[in-house]
Coordinates of C-alpha atoms in Angstrom, one line a residue:
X1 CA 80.9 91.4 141.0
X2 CA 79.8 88.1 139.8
X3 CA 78.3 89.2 136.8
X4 CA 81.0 91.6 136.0
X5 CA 83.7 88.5 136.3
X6 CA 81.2 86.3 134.2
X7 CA 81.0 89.0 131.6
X8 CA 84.7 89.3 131.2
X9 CA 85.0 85.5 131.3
X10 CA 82.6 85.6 128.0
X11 CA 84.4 88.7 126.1
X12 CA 87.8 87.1 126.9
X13 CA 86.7 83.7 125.7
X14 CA 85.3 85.4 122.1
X15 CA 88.2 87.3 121.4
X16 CA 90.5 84.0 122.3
X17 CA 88.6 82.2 119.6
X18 CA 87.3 84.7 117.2
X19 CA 90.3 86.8 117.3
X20 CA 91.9 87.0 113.6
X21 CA 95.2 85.1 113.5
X22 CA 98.1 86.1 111.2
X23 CA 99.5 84.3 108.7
X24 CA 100.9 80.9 109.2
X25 CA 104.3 79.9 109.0
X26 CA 106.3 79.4 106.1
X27 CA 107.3 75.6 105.4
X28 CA 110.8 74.8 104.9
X29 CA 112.0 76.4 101.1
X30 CA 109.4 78.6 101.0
X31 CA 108.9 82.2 100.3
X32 CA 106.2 84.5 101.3
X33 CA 104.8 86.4 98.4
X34 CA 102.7 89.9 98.6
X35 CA 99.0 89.2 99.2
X36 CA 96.6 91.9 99.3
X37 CA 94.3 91.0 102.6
X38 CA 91.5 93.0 104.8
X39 CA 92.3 94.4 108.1
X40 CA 91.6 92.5 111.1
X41 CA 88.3 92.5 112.7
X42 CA 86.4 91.2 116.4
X43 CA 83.0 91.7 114.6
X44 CA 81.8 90.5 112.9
X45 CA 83.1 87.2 112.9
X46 CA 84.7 86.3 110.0
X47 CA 82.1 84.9 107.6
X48 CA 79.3 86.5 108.9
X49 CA 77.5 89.3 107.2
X50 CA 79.5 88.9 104.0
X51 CA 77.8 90.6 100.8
X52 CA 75.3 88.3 98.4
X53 CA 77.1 89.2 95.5
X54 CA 79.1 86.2 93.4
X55 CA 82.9 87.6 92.2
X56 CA 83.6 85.9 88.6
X57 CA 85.6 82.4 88.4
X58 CA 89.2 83.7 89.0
X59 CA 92.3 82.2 87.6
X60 CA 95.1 82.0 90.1
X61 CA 99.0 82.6 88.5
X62 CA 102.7 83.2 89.1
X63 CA 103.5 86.5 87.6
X64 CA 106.4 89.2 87.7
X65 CA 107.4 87.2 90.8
X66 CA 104.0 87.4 92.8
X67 CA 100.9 85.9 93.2
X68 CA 97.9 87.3 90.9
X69 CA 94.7 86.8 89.8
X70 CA 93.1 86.8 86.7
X71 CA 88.9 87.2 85.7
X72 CA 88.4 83.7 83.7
X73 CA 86.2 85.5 81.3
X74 CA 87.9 88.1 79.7
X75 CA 91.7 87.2 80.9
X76 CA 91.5 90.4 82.9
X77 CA 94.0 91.1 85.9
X78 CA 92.2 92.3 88.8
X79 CA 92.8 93.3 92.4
X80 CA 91.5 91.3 95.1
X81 CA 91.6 91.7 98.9
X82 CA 91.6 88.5 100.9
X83 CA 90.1 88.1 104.5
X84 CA 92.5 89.2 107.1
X85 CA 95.0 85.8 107.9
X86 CA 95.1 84.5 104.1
X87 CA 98.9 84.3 102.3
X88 CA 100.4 83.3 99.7
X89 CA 103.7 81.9 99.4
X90 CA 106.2 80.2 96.6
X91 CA 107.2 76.4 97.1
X92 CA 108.5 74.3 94.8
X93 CA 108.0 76.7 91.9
X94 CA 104.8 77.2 92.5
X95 CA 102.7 80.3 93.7
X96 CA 99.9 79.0 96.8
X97 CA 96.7 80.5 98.2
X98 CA 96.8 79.6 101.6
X99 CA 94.1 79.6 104.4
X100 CA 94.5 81.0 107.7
X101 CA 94.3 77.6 108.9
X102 CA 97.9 76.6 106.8
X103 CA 95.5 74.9 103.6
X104 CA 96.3 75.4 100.5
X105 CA 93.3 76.9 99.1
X106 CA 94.9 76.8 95.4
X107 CA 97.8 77.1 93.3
X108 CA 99.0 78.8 90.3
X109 CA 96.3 77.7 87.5
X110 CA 93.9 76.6 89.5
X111 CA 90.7 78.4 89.0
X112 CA 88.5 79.9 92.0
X113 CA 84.5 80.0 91.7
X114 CA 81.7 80.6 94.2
X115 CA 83.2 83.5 95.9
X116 CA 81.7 86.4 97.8
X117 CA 82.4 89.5 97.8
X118 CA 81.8 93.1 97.0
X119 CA 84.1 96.1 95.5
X120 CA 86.2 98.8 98.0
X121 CA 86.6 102.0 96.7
X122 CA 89.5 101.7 94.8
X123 CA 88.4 99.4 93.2
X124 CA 89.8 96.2 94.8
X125 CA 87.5 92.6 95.3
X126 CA 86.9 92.3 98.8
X127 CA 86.8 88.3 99.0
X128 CA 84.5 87.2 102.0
X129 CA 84.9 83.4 102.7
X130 CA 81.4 81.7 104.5
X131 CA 79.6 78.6 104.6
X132 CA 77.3 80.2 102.7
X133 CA 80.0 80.7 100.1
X134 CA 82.2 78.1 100.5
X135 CA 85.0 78.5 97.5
X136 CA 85.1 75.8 94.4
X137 CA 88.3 75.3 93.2
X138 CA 89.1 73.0 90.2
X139 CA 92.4 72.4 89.5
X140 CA 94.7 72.4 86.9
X141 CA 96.5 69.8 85.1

């Protein structure tokens, strides 16, 4: 029975801190904006396993009213599917990236480099955030 409780004790304490969490709040005068994002997962963690392959520099903008992202390169809009607990949201006029932690990640014209990530079958960029592949933002003026 010990073992049993002790196992339980250790599943129960995983799930409390590896568990996915939703998106944060909104600030006062915000407004939440569609974000494409993965479903939730116990395992692996977050991070963990995520594909070797580098997604091009992405340009972050405000357009038609939502959030979207654009290849650097070629100025091409594409897709992309953020880890399960990411957001985006509108303050001040401005569209934001935001972490599952409530950090803004980027804003509208700031360019995102040194992401993981592979392709799902329709064709969406399945963004994988590690320490591996931590994200580079630079941003805009």
């Amino acid at each position: 029975i010990g073992a049993i409780i002790a196992t339980l004790a250790i599943v129960g304490a995983y799930v409390a801190i590896a568990a996915p969490k939703g998106p944060v709040p909104l600030p006062p005068g915000a407004t939440r904006l569609d974000l494409r994002t993965q479903p939730s997962r116990l395992w692996p963690p977050p991070g963990l396993g995520c594909p070797a392959a580098l997604v091009l520099p992405l340009r972050v903008e405000l357009a038609e009213g939502t959030i979207a992202f654009f290849v650097v390169d070629d100025g091409a809009r594409v897709s992309v599917s953020w880890p399960a607990g990411f957001s985006a949201r509108l303050l001040d006029g401005r569209a934001e990236l935001v972490t599952p932690g409530g950090g803004v990640l980027a804003r509208d014209g700031d360019v995102i480099s040194n992401l993981a990530g592979s392709a799902a079958d329709n064709g969406d960029i399945l963004v994988c955030i590690s320490s591996v592949y931590p994200p580079e933002v630079t941003h805009s003026p």
